XYZ file of C-alpha atoms in Angstrom:
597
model
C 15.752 14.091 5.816
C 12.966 16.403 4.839
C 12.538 19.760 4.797
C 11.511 22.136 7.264
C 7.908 23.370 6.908
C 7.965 28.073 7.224
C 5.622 29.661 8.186
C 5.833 33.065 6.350
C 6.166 34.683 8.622
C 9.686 32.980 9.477
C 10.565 33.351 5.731
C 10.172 36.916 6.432
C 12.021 37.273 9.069
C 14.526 37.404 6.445
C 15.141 41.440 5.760
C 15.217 42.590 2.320
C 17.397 45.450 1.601
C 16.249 47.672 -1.202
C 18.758 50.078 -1.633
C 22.271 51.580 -0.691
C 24.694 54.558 -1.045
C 28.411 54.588 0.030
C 30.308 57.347 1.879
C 32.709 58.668 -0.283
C 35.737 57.791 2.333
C 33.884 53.781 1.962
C 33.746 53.727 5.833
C 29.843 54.159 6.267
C 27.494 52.059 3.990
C 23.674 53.281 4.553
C 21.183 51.080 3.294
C 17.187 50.383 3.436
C 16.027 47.510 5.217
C 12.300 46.603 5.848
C 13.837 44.723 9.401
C 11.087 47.269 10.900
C 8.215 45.834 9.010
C 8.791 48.776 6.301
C 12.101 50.328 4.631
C 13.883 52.344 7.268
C 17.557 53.759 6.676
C 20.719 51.480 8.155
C 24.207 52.465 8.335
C 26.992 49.872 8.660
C 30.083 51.320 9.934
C 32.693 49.058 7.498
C 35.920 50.087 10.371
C 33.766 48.746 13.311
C 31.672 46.240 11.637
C 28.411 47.370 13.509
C 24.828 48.093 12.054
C 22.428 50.463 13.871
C 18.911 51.761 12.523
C 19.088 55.449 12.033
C 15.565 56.433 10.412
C 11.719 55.007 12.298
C 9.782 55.648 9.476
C 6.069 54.238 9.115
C 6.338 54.535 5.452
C 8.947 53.150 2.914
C 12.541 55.307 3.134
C 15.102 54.483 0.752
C 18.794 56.079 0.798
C 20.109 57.274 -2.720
C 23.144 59.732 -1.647
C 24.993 60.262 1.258
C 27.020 64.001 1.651
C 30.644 64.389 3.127
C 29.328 65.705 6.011
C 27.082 62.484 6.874
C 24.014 63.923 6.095
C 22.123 61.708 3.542
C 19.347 62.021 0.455
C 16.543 59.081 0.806
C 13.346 58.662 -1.081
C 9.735 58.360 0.262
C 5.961 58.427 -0.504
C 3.072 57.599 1.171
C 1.107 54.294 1.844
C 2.199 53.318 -2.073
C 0.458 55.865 -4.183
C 4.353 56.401 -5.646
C 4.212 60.239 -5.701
C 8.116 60.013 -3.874
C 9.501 63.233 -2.366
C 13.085 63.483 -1.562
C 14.157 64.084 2.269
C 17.123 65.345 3.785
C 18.617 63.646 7.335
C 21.060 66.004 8.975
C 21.465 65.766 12.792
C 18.616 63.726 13.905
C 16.549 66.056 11.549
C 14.534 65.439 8.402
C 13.455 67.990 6.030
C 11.462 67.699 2.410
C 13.368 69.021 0.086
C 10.740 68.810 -2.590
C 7.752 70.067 -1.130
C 5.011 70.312 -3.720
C 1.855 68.341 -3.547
C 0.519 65.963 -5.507
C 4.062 65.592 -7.577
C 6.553 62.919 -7.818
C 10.562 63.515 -7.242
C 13.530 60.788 -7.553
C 17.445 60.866 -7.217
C 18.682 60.754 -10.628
C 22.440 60.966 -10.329
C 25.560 62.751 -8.681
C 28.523 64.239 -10.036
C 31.147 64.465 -7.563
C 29.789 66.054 -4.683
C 26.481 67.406 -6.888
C 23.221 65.926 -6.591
C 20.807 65.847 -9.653
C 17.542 64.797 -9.085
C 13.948 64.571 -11.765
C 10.716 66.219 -10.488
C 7.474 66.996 -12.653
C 6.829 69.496 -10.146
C 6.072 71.870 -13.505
C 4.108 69.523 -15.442
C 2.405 66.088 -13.917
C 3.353 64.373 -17.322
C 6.930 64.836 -17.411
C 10.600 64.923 -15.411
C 12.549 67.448 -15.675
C 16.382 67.933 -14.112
C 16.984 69.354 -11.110
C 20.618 70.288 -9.271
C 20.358 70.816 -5.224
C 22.900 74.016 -4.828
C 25.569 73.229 -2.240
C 25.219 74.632 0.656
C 21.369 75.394 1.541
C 20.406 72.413 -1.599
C 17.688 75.012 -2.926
C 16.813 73.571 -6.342
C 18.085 74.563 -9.814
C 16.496 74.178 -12.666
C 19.000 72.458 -15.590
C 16.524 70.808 -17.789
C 13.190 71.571 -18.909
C 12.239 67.901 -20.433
C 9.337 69.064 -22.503
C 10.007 66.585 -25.289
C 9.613 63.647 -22.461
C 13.081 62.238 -23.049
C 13.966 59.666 -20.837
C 17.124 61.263 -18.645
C 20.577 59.271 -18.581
C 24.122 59.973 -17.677
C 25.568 63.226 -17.097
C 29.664 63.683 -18.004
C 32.174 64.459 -15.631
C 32.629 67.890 -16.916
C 28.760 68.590 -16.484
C 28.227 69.701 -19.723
C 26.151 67.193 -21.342
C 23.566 64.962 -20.418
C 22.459 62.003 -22.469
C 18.638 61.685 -23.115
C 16.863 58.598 -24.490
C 13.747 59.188 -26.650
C 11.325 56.233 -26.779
C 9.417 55.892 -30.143
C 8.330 52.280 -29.055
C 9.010 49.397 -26.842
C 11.197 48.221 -30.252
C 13.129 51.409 -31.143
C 14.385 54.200 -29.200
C 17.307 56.823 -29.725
C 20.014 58.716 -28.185
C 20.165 62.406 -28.095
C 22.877 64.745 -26.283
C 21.949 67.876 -24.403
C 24.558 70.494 -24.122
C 24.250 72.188 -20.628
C 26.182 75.771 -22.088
C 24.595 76.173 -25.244
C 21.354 74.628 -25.277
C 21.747 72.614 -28.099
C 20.405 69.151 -28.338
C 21.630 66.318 -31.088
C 20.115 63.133 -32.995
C 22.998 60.760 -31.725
C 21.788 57.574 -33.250
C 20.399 57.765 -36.473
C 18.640 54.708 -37.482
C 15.954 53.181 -40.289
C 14.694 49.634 -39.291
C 13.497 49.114 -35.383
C 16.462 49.238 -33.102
C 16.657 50.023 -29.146
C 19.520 52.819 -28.262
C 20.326 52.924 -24.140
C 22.978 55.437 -23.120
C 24.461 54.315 -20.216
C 27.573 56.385 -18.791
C 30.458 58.885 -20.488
C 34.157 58.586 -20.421
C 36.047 60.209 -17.676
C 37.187 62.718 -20.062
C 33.302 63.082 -21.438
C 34.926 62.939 -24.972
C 33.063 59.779 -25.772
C 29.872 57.727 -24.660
C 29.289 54.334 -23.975
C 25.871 52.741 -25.111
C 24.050 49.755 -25.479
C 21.956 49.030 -28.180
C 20.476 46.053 -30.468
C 21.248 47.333 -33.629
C 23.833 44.730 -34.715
C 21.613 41.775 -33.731
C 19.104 40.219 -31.316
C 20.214 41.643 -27.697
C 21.800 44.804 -26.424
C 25.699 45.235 -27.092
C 27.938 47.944 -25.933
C 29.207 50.530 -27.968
C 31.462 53.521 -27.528
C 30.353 56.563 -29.514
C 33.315 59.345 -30.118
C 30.698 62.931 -28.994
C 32.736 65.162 -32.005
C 32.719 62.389 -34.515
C 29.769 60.970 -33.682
C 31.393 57.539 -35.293
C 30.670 54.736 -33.154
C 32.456 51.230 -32.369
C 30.686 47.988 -31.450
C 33.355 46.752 -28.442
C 31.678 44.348 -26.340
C 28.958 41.472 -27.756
C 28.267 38.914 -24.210
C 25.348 37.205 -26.354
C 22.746 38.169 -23.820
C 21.398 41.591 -23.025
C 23.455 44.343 -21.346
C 21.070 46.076 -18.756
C 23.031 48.233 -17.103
C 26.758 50.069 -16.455
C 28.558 52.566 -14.556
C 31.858 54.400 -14.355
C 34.234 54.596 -11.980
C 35.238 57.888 -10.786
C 38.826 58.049 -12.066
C 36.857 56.598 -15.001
C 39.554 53.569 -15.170
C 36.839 51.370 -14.742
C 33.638 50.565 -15.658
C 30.842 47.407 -14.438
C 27.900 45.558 -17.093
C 25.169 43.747 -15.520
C 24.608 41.393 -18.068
C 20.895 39.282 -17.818
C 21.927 35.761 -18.882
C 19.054 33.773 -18.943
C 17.539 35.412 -16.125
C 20.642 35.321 -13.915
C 22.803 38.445 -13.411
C 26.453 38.821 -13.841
C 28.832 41.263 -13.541
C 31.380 41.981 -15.983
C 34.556 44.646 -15.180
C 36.744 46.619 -18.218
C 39.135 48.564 -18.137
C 38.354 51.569 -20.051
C 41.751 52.248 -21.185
C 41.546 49.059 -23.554
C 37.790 48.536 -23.758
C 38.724 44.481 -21.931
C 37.610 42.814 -19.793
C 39.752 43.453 -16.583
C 38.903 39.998 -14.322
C 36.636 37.154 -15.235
C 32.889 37.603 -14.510
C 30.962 37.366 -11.542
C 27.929 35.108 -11.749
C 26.079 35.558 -8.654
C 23.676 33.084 -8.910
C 20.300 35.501 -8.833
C 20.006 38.950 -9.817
C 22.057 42.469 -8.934
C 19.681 45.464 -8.167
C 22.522 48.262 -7.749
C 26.211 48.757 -8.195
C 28.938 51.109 -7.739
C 32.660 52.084 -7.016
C 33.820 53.347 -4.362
C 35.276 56.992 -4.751
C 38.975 55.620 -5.422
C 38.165 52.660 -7.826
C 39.344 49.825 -5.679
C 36.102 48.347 -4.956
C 33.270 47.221 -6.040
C 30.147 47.429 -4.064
C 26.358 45.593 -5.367
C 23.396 44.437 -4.110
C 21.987 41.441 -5.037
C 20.209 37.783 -3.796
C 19.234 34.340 -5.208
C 15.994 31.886 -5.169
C 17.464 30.727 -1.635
C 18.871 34.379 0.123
C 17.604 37.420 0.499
C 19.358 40.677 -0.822
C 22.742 41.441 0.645
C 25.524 44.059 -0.211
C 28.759 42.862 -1.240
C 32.239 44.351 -1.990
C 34.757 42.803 -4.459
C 38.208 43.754 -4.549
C 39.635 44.813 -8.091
C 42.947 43.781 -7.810
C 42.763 41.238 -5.264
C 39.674 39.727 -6.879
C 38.720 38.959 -3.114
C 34.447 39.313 -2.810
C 33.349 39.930 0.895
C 29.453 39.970 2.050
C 28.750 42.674 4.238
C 25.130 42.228 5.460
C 23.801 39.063 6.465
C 19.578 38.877 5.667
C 19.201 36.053 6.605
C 17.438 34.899 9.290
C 18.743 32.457 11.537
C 15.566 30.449 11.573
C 15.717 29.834 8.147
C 17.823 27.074 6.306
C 18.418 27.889 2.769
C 19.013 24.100 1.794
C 15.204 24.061 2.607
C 14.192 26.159 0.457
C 13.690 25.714 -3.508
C 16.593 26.315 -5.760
C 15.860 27.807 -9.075
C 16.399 26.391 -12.631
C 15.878 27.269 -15.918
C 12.986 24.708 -17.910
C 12.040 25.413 -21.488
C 9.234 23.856 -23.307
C 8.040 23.923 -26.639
C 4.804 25.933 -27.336
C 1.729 25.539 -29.247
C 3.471 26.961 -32.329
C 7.389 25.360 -31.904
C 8.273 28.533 -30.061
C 10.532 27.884 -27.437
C 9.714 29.908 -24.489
C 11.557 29.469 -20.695
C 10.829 30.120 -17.178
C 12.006 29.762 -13.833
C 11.003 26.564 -11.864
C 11.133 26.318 -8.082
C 10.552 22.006 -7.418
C 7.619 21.865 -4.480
C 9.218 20.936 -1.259
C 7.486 18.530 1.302
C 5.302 16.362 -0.853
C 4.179 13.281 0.797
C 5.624 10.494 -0.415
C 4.071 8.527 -3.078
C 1.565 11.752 -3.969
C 2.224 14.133 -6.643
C 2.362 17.936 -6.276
C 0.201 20.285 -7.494
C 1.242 23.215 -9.549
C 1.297 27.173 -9.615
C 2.328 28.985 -13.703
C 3.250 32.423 -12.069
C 3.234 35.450 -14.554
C 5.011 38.387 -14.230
C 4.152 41.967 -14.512
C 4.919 44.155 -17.889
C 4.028 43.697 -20.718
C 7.316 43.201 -21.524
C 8.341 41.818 -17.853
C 10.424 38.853 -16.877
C 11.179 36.473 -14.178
C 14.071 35.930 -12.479
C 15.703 33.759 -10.050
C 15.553 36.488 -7.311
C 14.108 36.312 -3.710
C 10.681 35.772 -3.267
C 9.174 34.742 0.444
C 6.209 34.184 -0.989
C 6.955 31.767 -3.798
C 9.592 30.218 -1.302
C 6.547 29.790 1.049
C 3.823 28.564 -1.463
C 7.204 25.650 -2.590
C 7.960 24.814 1.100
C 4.339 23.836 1.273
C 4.460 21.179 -1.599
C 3.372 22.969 -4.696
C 6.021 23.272 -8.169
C 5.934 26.778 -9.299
C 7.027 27.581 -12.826
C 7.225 31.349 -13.434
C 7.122 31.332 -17.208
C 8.560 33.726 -19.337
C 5.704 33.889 -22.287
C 6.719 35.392 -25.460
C 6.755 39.207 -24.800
C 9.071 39.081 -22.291
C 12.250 40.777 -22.137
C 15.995 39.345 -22.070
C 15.384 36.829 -24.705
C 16.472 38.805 -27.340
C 14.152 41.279 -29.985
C 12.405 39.045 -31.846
C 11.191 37.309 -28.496
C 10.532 40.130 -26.885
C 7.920 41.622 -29.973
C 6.400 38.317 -30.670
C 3.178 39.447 -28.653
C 2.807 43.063 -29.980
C -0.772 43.581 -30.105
C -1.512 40.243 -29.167
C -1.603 40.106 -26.135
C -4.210 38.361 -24.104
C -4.088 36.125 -27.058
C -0.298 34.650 -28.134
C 1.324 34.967 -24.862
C -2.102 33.650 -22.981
C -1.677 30.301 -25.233
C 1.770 30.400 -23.713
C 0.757 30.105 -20.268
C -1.750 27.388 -21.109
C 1.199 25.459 -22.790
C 2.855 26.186 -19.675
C 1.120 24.414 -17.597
C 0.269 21.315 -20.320
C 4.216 21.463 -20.005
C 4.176 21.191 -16.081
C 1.681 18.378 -16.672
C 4.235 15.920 -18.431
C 6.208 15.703 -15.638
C 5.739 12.627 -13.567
C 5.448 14.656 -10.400
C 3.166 16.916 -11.069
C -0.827 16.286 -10.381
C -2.386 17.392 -14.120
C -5.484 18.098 -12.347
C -4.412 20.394 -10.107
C -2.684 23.201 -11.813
C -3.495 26.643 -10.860
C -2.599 30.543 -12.195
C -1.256 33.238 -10.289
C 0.315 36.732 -11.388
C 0.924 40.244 -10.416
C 0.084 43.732 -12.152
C 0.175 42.700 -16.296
C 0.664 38.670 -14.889
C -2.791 39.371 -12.907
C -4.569 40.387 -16.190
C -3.455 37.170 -17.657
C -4.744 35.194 -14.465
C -8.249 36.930 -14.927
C -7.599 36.381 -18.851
C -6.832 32.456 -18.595
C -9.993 31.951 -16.511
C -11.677 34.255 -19.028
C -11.083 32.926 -22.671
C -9.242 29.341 -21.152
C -12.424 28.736 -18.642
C -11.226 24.818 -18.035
C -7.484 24.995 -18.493
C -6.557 26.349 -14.339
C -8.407 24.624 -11.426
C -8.243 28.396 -10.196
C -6.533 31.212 -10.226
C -4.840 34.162 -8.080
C -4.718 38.111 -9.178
C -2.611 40.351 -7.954
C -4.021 44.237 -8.727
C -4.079 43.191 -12.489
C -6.350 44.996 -15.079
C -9.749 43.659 -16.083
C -10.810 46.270 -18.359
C -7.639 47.593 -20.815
C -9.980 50.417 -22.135
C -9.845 52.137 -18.504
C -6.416 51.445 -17.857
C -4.885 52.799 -20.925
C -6.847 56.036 -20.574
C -6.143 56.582 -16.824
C -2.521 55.768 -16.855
C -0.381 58.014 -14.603
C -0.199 61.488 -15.347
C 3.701 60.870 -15.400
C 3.550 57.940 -17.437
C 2.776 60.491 -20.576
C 6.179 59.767 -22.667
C 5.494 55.585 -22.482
C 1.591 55.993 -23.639
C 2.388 55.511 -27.319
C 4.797 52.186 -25.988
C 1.077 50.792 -24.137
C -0.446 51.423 -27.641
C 1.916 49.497 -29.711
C 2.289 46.864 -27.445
C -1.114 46.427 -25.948
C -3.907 48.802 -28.191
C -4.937 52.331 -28.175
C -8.213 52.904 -26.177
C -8.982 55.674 -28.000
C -8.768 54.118 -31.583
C -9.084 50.066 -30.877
C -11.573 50.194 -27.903
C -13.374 47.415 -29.329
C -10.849 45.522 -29.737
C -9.041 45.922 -25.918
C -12.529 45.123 -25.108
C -12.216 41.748 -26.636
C -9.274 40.984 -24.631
C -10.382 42.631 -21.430
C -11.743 40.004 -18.849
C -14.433 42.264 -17.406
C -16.491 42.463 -20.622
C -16.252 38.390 -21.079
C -16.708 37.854 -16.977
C -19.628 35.449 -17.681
C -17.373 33.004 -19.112
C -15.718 32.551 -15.709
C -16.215 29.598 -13.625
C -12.937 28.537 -11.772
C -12.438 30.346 -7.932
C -10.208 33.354 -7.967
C -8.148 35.223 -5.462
C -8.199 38.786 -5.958
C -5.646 41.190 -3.815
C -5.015 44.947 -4.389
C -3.852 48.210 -2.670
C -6.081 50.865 -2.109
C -3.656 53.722 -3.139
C -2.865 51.556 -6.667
C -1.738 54.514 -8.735
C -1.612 52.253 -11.748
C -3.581 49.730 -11.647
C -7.148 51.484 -9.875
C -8.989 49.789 -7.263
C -12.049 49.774 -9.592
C -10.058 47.376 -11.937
C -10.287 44.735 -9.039
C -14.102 45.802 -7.517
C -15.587 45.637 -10.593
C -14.404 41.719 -11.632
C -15.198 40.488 -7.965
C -18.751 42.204 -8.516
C -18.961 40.138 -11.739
C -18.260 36.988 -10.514
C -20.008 37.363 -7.070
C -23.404 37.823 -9.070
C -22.677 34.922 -11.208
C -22.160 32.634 -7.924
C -18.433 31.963 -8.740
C -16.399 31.472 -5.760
C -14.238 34.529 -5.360
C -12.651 36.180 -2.528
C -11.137 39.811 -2.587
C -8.605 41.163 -0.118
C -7.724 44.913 0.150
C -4.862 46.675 1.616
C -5.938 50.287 3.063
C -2.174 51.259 2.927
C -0.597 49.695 0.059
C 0.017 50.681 -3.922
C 0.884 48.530 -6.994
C 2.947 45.664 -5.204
C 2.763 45.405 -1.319
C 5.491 46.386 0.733
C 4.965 46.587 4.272
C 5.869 42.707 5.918
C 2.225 42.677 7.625
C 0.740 43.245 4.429
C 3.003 40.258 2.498
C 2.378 37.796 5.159
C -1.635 38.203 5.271
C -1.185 38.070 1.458
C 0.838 35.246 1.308
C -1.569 33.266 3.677
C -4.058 34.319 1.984
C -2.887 32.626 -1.554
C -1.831 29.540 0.527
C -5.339 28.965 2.130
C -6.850 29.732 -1.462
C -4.649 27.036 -3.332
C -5.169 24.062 -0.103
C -8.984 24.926 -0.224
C -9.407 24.400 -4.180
C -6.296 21.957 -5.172
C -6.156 20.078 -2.157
């Protein structure tokens, strides 16, 4: 029986819920849906099982922290230009609680019933900590981040906060801020490349629990003694560790470990540094996770290829996992939709390299399908098996995606991840030709019809492959990617200051190497260009400017290429609002029928 044929606007019919924060008696879950066509604040009451909408936002809300009294935190900027201010709803009312123009603000962490939060409200190029006072939740300055350490955990006690300094994409280190004296300390002395990650204290903030790749190719967890400073390697799961939290009576704590792509969850008991239940693979990836205030459960968010992001609560002791949302829509059958698996190839230079693959649905019989490589964003990105209505929707219409993870990526260990350092546009490029030479050996798949399509970083490589690849991709698709690395590099974000020196190593420095990012930046080499392209970007693009995109659909319109070019008035890097996916998503679909069809 074949498959059903979406629209996508049916596959987005199908909410996707961004983020959550639990009451601290578990009763009232609120969470941020886009059911509204944008993210608007939810609240399921867990005693009556009923969902109402409680925010009708135009613009993209999403909950972080929700008070005693049922008031609640939530996050929002405007039309995607990313400068977030933090908003209070208390009786039907909303109020900014950071104010100041032209600055960005985010919900870093609580502490009991204290809210920290990072605002470069003092300087545009870095975050520094914030408390809201209880009571009127005026702000309080804790931390003046003038070094531009990356902030982590704070201990129970709320006397030190742990601070990540980045030195590279390939080492980093962990320093320790003491709130009463002011002193700050070198945790994590080091001589060859290593990455340090602080990730949460012990209940009795005696000792800290890390991650790092000192010992070998992907992040373990450690547990560094704060007096001592001696530290203990007690937990190696062979694949990265991305994230953790603590429990409140600290008898707990959750990994998120990134197994080849796919997230699982792994519970220890702190008490004996074990693992407390076997793991929970859930089959795509986990965006959020936390206790709830007595330790029993376990809430997280997370989806798969076929379903869209849900909330979920596992009981500790009865190891009993119930879904409490249900995204889904009704009109859509997930056995119709394209399951994700893991393919590796071999490329041009007996690297192995791996990437998602999503089989084409509704070929006609006898025909073979064509093809879509799909590149992520980064550098450094990677693809995983999550949700996606639009690659769901581009599969359901009979063409095999394969969203390669080139060398460069991340969660392939170290020596994976640097293999592109200051080669990119070049190593990992040849990767996503071998990519699709790979696609072409399979007896389904039309050789002649293989296009490129990517996002951000994965939308320079699109504009790169028809660059310096001109014959390799019947066409290609870009997604607000960079065409000229010289621009980009200078005009990053004024709060993207403490990761500059990271875009030098990995990519080049503009101000040193600008011949040479002009080598590898598509704009200067646009003649070369012959295969159609798709170009889409936001207006409000803090990242990657508009300009990026005008200037290579200029190019190619005064060569005669065939090139369209679709802007979104109200959109920033990556499109959020569902009107603004679904013209995009037709838009890639028409593109791909008209030139592979």
């Amino acid at each position: 029986m074949a498959e059903k044929k979406y629209t996508i606007e049916e596959l987005m019919q199908n909410e996707t819920i961004a983020s959550f924060a639990v009451s601290a008696d578990s009763r009232k879950i609120l969470y941020s849906s886009d059911k509204t066509g944008n993210y608007n604040v939810f609240e399921l009451d867990q005693e009556k099982g009923t969902h109402r909408q409680i925010t009708s936002l135009d613009e993209n809300a999403l909950v972080s922290f929700i008070f005693e009294d049922g008031s609640f935190i939530f996050a929002m900027d405007k039309g995607g230009d990313e400068l977030h201010h933090l908003y209070l709803f208390s009786d039907e009312e909303i109020r900014d609680l950071t104010p100041f123009e032209k600055t960005k603000s985010g919900f870093h962490m609580s502490v009991g019933d204290k809210v920290y939060y990072y605002s470069n409200r003092i300087d545009k190029s870095r975050f520094d900590l914030y408390r809201f006072n209880e009571g009127d939740l005026t702000s309080e300055l804790v931390f003046e981040n003038k070094d531009l350490f990356e902030l982590g955990p704070i201990s129970s006690d709320e006397r030190f906060i742990a601070l990540r300094k980045l030195r590279t994409a390939n080492d980093s280190d962990i320093y320790l801020y003491n709130f009463v004296t002011g002193d700050i300390k070198l945790l994590s002395p080091h001589q060859s490349e290593a990455n340090f990650k602080p990730l949460f204290f012990s209940k009795d903030s005696l000792k800290l629990y890390y991650v790092s790749d000192s010992a070998g190719e992907f992040m373990t967890l450690w547990e560094m003694n704060i007096e001592s400073r001696v530290s203990e390697e007690i937990l190696d799961l062979e694949w990265d560790i991305i994230a953790g939290r603590m429990s409140e009576d600290g008898e707990s704590a959750v990994l998120v470990l990134n197994r080849n792509g796919f997230s699982e969850l792994h519970v220890i008991e702190t008490k004996s540094n074990s693992l407390k239940m076997p793991p929970i693979k859930t089959g795509g990836v986990v965006y959020d996770q936390c206790f709830s205030k007595d330790g029993q459960l376990l809430y997280y968010l997370c989806d798969s290829a076929t379903s869209s992001p849900n909330i979920f609560s596992i009981n500790l002791e009865t190891k009993k996992t119930k879904k409490l949302t249900d995204s889904m829509s009704r009109n859509v059958n997930s056995n119709d939709l394209s399951e994700a698996s893991v393919l590796r190839f071999v490329s041009y230079d007996g690297l192995e390299v791996p990437g998602i693959f999503y089989p084409p649905k509704n070929v006609p019989a006898g025909e073979k399908a064509p093809a879509v490589v799909w590149v992520h964003g980064g550098p450094g990105g990677q693809s995983l098996p999550k949700y996606s209505p639009e690659i769901q929707f581009i599969a359901n219409h009979g063409y095999a995606i394969y969203a390669v993870n080139n060398r460069g990526s991340s969660g392939y260990g170290k020596s994976f991840f640097r293999a592109a350092d200051h080669k990119h546009g070049e190593a990992d490029l040849d990767d996503c030709v071998e990519a699709a030479r790979f696609l072409a050996t399979l007896d389904f798949i039309d050789e002649e019809r293989i296009a490129i399509n990517g996002g951000s970083y994965g939308g320079f490589m699109v504009l790169a492959a028809l660059a310096f690849r001109p014959k390799e991709f019947k066409a290609g698709i870009d997604l607000f990617g960079v065409s000229n690395w010289v621009r980009t590099l200078k005009e990053v974000p004024a709060w993207w200051k403490a990761i500059k020196d990271l875009l030098y190593t990995k990519i080049g420095n503009p101000f040193e190497e600008e011949e040479y990012l002009k080598s590898i930046s598509p704009l200067f080499h646009a003649e070369r260009i012959e295969r159609p392209l798709l170009v889409l970007q936001g207006v409000n693009d803090p990242r990657v400017l508009k300009v990026e995109s005008d200037e290579i659909v200029e190019s190619l319109k005064k060569k005669g290429v065939p090139v369209e070019y679709v802007v979104f008035e109200d959109e920033g890097h990556g499109f959020k609002k569902k009107i603004n996916r679904i013209k995009a998503a037709n838009a890639m679909l028409a593109f791909l029928d008209k030139h592979l069809r």
